[in-house]
Amino acid sequence: MTASMKSPEKSESLFKRAQAVIPGGVDSPVRAFGGVGGTPRFIAKGEGCQIVDVDGNKYIDFCMSWGPLILGHAHPKVIDAIQSAIKKGTSFGAPTEAEVLLAEKLCRWVGPVDQVRFVSSGTEATMSAIRLARGYTERDLIIKFAGCYHGHADYLLVQAGSGLATFGTPTSSGVPADVAKSTLVAKYNSLDSVKTYFENFKDQIACVIVEPIPANSGLILPEQGFLQGLIDLCHEHGALVIFDEVITGFRVSRAGVAGKYGLTPDLMTFGKVIGGGLPVGAFGGNKKIMQKIAPLGSVYQAGTLSGNPVAMMAGLATLEVLESENAYSQLEKRGAAFESMLREAITLEDHGVAMNRVGSIFWFCLGGKQCPTDPSAIAPQSAARYRELFHHALDNGIYLAPSGFEVGFIGLAHGESDLKRAVEVLADGIRRLPPLEQSA
Ligand SMILES: Cc1ncc(COP(=O)(O)O)c(C=O)c1O
C-alpha cells in the first residue's frame, strides 16, 4: 500500500452496519467484493475520473459506476442540468418535454431506432423488448448466448441445458424451471449453435438477444460476419434480433455496435450512458414493431417513473457534451494510448495476460496469452489472478471493477497523467502475478 493510503476503517465499520440491515451489505451483489475478497470501499464523493472513499483515500476510477459515467463523476453540465430540472419538480407521471428531446436525439443518432420508450433500468429495457418481440411474432421461445448478461429477469438468468439444442436451466434459485425452459442458450460466435435451435424449434423462436460485443464475461470480440450472419439467420426464420447495447450504446460509437459496424437489428436496448448516472433504460427499434406496444398495441409495458424528467435531462446533457466534444474519436485515442503505453511497459503475454479493447472499454484476461472468443470459456485461473491484480491496484490508488469478469471504462475525464499512473501501477501488478500454473 502506498504511504498515502489509509487503512479502510470507516469502510469496514459501514460495511458491518450495512450487513446488519442490507443482505450482504450491498444493493447489487458484485459490489460486495465477493470475487476479490476484502472490504468494499464506501465512496464519499467523485469528481472527474477520481473517487474518494469515506476514509479519505483517492482512486483513479476505471469502474465508473459500471459504465454510465462516460464524462466522469459530477460533470458540471450534467449537474447543472439536474439542478435546474429538479427545481421544477421531481416527477409528474405525465409527459414532459424532456423525454421528447431525449427520444428525438436518440432516434437521430441511432439509425435502427425509429421509436423508443424509456424505462428506469437496463433490466426493464431487455425485459420489455423481449415481451415486445414475443407479442409481435406471437412466439414464446427466445435464444440468448452463454456468458451474455441482460439483467435479472427470470428467463434471462439461464444457462445452457445439458448440451446445446436443449432447453435452458436456471442459474438462480427462485427461477421456475418452466420459465427457464422458454430460453435456449447458444454459443457466442457460433452461428451453427443458433441454426440448430432454429431447426429443432421451427416457428417457435421469437427472438435472439445478444450483447453484440459481450462485456459482462470479459470483453469478447465478434468474429467477422458473426453479427450480420445472426441477423440474416433470424430473419430467415421469422425471428427478431435484439442488440442489448446497455453497455455499448453511446459508448463504442454514438450508435453503439450497430452504428460501429453498420448493422440493423430489429430492436435495441440501452441504459447506463443514456441516463448520465441516473436510473434510465430504453428500448427502441423499427416503428412497425414498436407500434405494437400499449397504448397503440396489445403488448403491455408501463412505469411510474419512466421518462423521469430529472433523469431525462441528465441523459440529454450527457449526449450534448458527447456531441460537442467530438467524444468518440477522443475516447478511441485515450483507449489506444492506454493500451499502447501498457504494452510498451510490459509484454503482457510473457506474464500469461491478454488484453482486449474496444475504444474506451478494456479487459485483461489473466488466464493465458489469448482472450477467448466465447465468454463462457474464460479460464478459472483468470479470476484467481485478478484478485491479486485488483488489490495491488486498489492499494496504489487505482479502482478497477471488483471482479475479473468485468470490464474497465475509460472516459473523457481520464487525462494523460491518469492513464500513465494507471499503466505504471498495472504493469507493476502484472509483474507480481503468480505464474499461471500456480494459480488455483
Ligand atoms: C448488457 C447489459 N444488459 C442489461 C443490463 C442490466 O442493466 P441494469 O443493471 O440497469 O438493470 C446490464 C447491466 O450491467 C448489462 O450490462
Short mmCIF file of N, CA, C and O and ligand atoms in Angstrom, two decimals, residues 28 66 120-126 148-152 156 209-216 244-248 269-272 279-281 406, ligand 1:
data_model
loop_
_atom_site.label_atom_id
_atom_site.label_comp_id
_atom_site.label_asym_id
_atom_site.label_seq_id
_atom_site.Cartn_x
_atom_site.Cartn_y
_atom_site.Cartn_z
N SER A 28 -26.38 -4.52 -4.81
CA SER A 28 -26.14 -5.26 -6.05
C SER A 28 -24.92 -6.15 -5.75
O SER A 28 -23.91 -5.64 -5.24
N TRP A 66 -19.86 1.29 -13.31
CA TRP A 66 -20.11 0.19 -14.25
C TRP A 66 -20.50 0.69 -15.63
O TRP A 66 -21.24 0.04 -16.36
N SER A 120 -36.62 2.52 -16.48
CA SER A 120 -35.73 3.00 -15.42
C SER A 120 -34.47 2.17 -15.20
O SER A 120 -33.68 2.47 -14.31
N SER A 121 -34.29 1.09 -15.95
CA SER A 121 -33.06 0.29 -15.80
C SER A 121 -32.85 -0.53 -17.07
O SER A 121 -33.77 -0.71 -17.88
N GLY A 122 -31.64 -1.06 -17.19
CA GLY A 122 -31.34 -1.95 -18.31
C GLY A 122 -32.16 -3.22 -18.24
O GLY A 122 -32.59 -3.76 -19.28
N THR A 123 -32.39 -3.71 -17.04
CA THR A 123 -33.19 -4.93 -16.87
C THR A 123 -34.60 -4.73 -17.44
O THR A 123 -35.12 -5.57 -18.16
N GLU A 124 -35.19 -3.59 -17.09
CA GLU A 124 -36.54 -3.31 -17.61
C GLU A 124 -36.52 -3.20 -19.13
O GLU A 124 -37.49 -3.57 -19.80
N ALA A 125 -35.44 -2.64 -19.66
CA ALA A 125 -35.35 -2.45 -21.12
C ALA A 125 -35.34 -3.80 -21.83
O ALA A 125 -36.10 -4.02 -22.79
N THR A 126 -34.50 -4.72 -21.37
CA THR A 126 -34.41 -6.02 -22.06
C THR A 126 -35.70 -6.83 -21.86
O THR A 126 -36.17 -7.48 -22.78
N CYS A 148 -23.49 -14.02 -21.88
CA CYS A 148 -24.04 -12.67 -22.05
C CYS A 148 -24.98 -12.38 -20.90
O CYS A 148 -25.76 -13.24 -20.49
N TYR A 149 -24.92 -11.16 -20.38
CA TYR A 149 -25.80 -10.75 -19.28
C TYR A 149 -26.79 -9.71 -19.80
O TYR A 149 -26.40 -8.78 -20.52
N HIS A 150 -28.04 -9.90 -19.44
CA HIS A 150 -29.05 -8.95 -19.91
C HIS A 150 -29.94 -8.45 -18.77
O HIS A 150 -31.11 -8.15 -18.98
N GLY A 151 -29.39 -8.41 -17.56
CA GLY A 151 -30.22 -8.02 -16.43
C GLY A 151 -30.78 -9.26 -15.75
O GLY A 151 -30.44 -10.39 -16.10
N HIS A 152 -31.67 -9.02 -14.75
CA HIS A 152 -32.01 -10.15 -13.89
C HIS A 152 -33.47 -10.63 -14.01
O HIS A 152 -34.04 -11.15 -13.05
N LEU A 156 -33.89 -14.67 -18.14
CA LEU A 156 -32.56 -14.32 -18.63
C LEU A 156 -31.46 -14.82 -17.69
O LEU A 156 -30.28 -14.74 -17.99
N ILE A 209 -31.54 -12.52 -28.38
CA ILE A 209 -30.99 -11.33 -27.72
C ILE A 209 -29.50 -11.54 -27.56
O ILE A 209 -29.06 -12.63 -27.17
N VAL A 210 -28.73 -10.51 -27.90
CA VAL A 210 -27.26 -10.65 -27.85
C VAL A 210 -26.63 -9.34 -27.39
O VAL A 210 -27.12 -8.25 -27.73
N GLU A 211 -25.59 -9.46 -26.57
CA GLU A 211 -24.70 -8.31 -26.38
C GLU A 211 -23.81 -8.37 -27.61
O GLU A 211 -22.97 -9.27 -27.73
N PRO A 212 -23.94 -7.43 -28.54
CA PRO A 212 -23.20 -7.60 -29.80
C PRO A 212 -21.69 -7.65 -29.59
O PRO A 212 -20.98 -8.34 -30.32
N ILE A 213 -21.20 -6.90 -28.60
CA ILE A 213 -19.83 -7.11 -28.10
C ILE A 213 -20.00 -7.44 -26.62
O ILE A 213 -20.23 -6.55 -25.81
N PRO A 214 -19.93 -8.74 -26.27
CA PRO A 214 -20.18 -9.11 -24.87
C PRO A 214 -19.17 -8.42 -23.95
O PRO A 214 -17.96 -8.41 -24.22
N ALA A 215 -19.70 -7.82 -22.86
CA ALA A 215 -18.82 -7.07 -21.95
C ALA A 215 -19.18 -7.37 -20.50
O ALA A 215 -18.94 -6.56 -19.61
N ASN A 216 -19.76 -8.53 -20.29
CA ASN A 216 -20.12 -8.92 -18.92
C ASN A 216 -19.44 -10.20 -18.50
O ASN A 216 -19.59 -10.63 -17.34
N ASP A 244 -28.59 -5.95 -27.32
CA ASP A 244 -28.58 -5.36 -25.99
C ASP A 244 -27.34 -4.48 -25.88
O ASP A 244 -26.23 -4.96 -25.67
N GLU A 245 -27.56 -3.19 -26.03
CA GLU A 245 -26.45 -2.23 -26.02
C GLU A 245 -26.46 -1.39 -24.75
O GLU A 245 -26.13 -0.20 -24.77
N VAL A 246 -26.87 -2.02 -23.64
CA VAL A 246 -26.88 -1.31 -22.36
C VAL A 246 -25.47 -0.81 -22.01
O VAL A 246 -25.31 0.30 -21.50
N ILE A 247 -24.45 -1.61 -22.30
CA ILE A 247 -23.08 -1.15 -22.06
C ILE A 247 -22.51 -0.42 -23.28
O ILE A 247 -21.92 0.65 -23.17
N THR A 248 -22.70 -1.00 -24.46
CA THR A 248 -22.00 -0.50 -25.65
C THR A 248 -22.68 0.71 -26.30
O THR A 248 -22.04 1.46 -27.03
N THR A 269 -31.59 -2.24 -26.98
CA THR A 269 -31.82 -1.81 -25.60
C THR A 269 -30.65 -0.98 -25.11
O THR A 269 -29.50 -1.22 -25.51
N PHE A 270 -30.96 -0.02 -24.26
CA PHE A 270 -29.95 0.92 -23.77
C PHE A 270 -30.10 1.11 -22.26
O PHE A 270 -31.13 0.79 -21.67
N GLY A 271 -29.08 1.67 -21.66
CA GLY A 271 -29.09 2.02 -20.24
C GLY A 271 -27.83 2.83 -19.99
O GLY A 271 -27.31 3.46 -20.89
N LYS A 272 -27.32 2.78 -18.79
CA LYS A 272 -26.02 3.36 -18.42
C LYS A 272 -25.81 4.77 -18.99
O LYS A 272 -26.35 5.72 -18.45
N PRO A 279 -31.07 6.73 -13.01
CA PRO A 279 -31.66 5.46 -13.47
C PRO A 279 -32.51 5.62 -14.74
O PRO A 279 -33.65 6.05 -14.68
N VAL A 280 -31.91 5.26 -15.87
CA VAL A 280 -32.63 5.30 -17.15
C VAL A 280 -32.28 4.06 -17.96
O VAL A 280 -31.13 3.63 -18.00
N GLY A 281 -33.27 3.48 -18.59
CA GLY A 281 -33.06 2.46 -19.60
C GLY A 281 -33.94 2.83 -20.78
O GLY A 281 -34.79 3.73 -20.67
N GLU A 406 -15.43 -8.49 -15.19
CA GLU A 406 -15.99 -7.20 -15.57
C GLU A 406 -14.93 -6.36 -16.30
O GLU A 406 -13.74 -6.51 -16.06
C1 LIG B 1 -25.61 -5.70 -21.41
C2 LIG B 1 -26.46 -5.43 -20.20
N1 LIG B 1 -27.79 -5.56 -20.28
C3 LIG B 1 -28.60 -5.32 -19.25
C4 LIG B 1 -28.09 -4.93 -18.03
C5 LIG B 1 -29.00 -4.66 -16.88
O1 LIG B 1 -28.99 -3.29 -16.58
P1 LIG B 1 -29.39 -2.76 -15.14
O2 LIG B 1 -28.31 -3.16 -14.21
O3 LIG B 1 -29.51 -1.27 -15.32
O4 LIG B 1 -30.70 -3.38 -14.80
C6 LIG B 1 -26.71 -4.79 -17.88
C7 LIG B 1 -26.12 -4.39 -16.60
O5 LIG B 1 -24.94 -4.36 -16.39
C8 LIG B 1 -25.87 -5.05 -19.00
O6 LIG B 1 -24.54 -4.93 -18.92
#
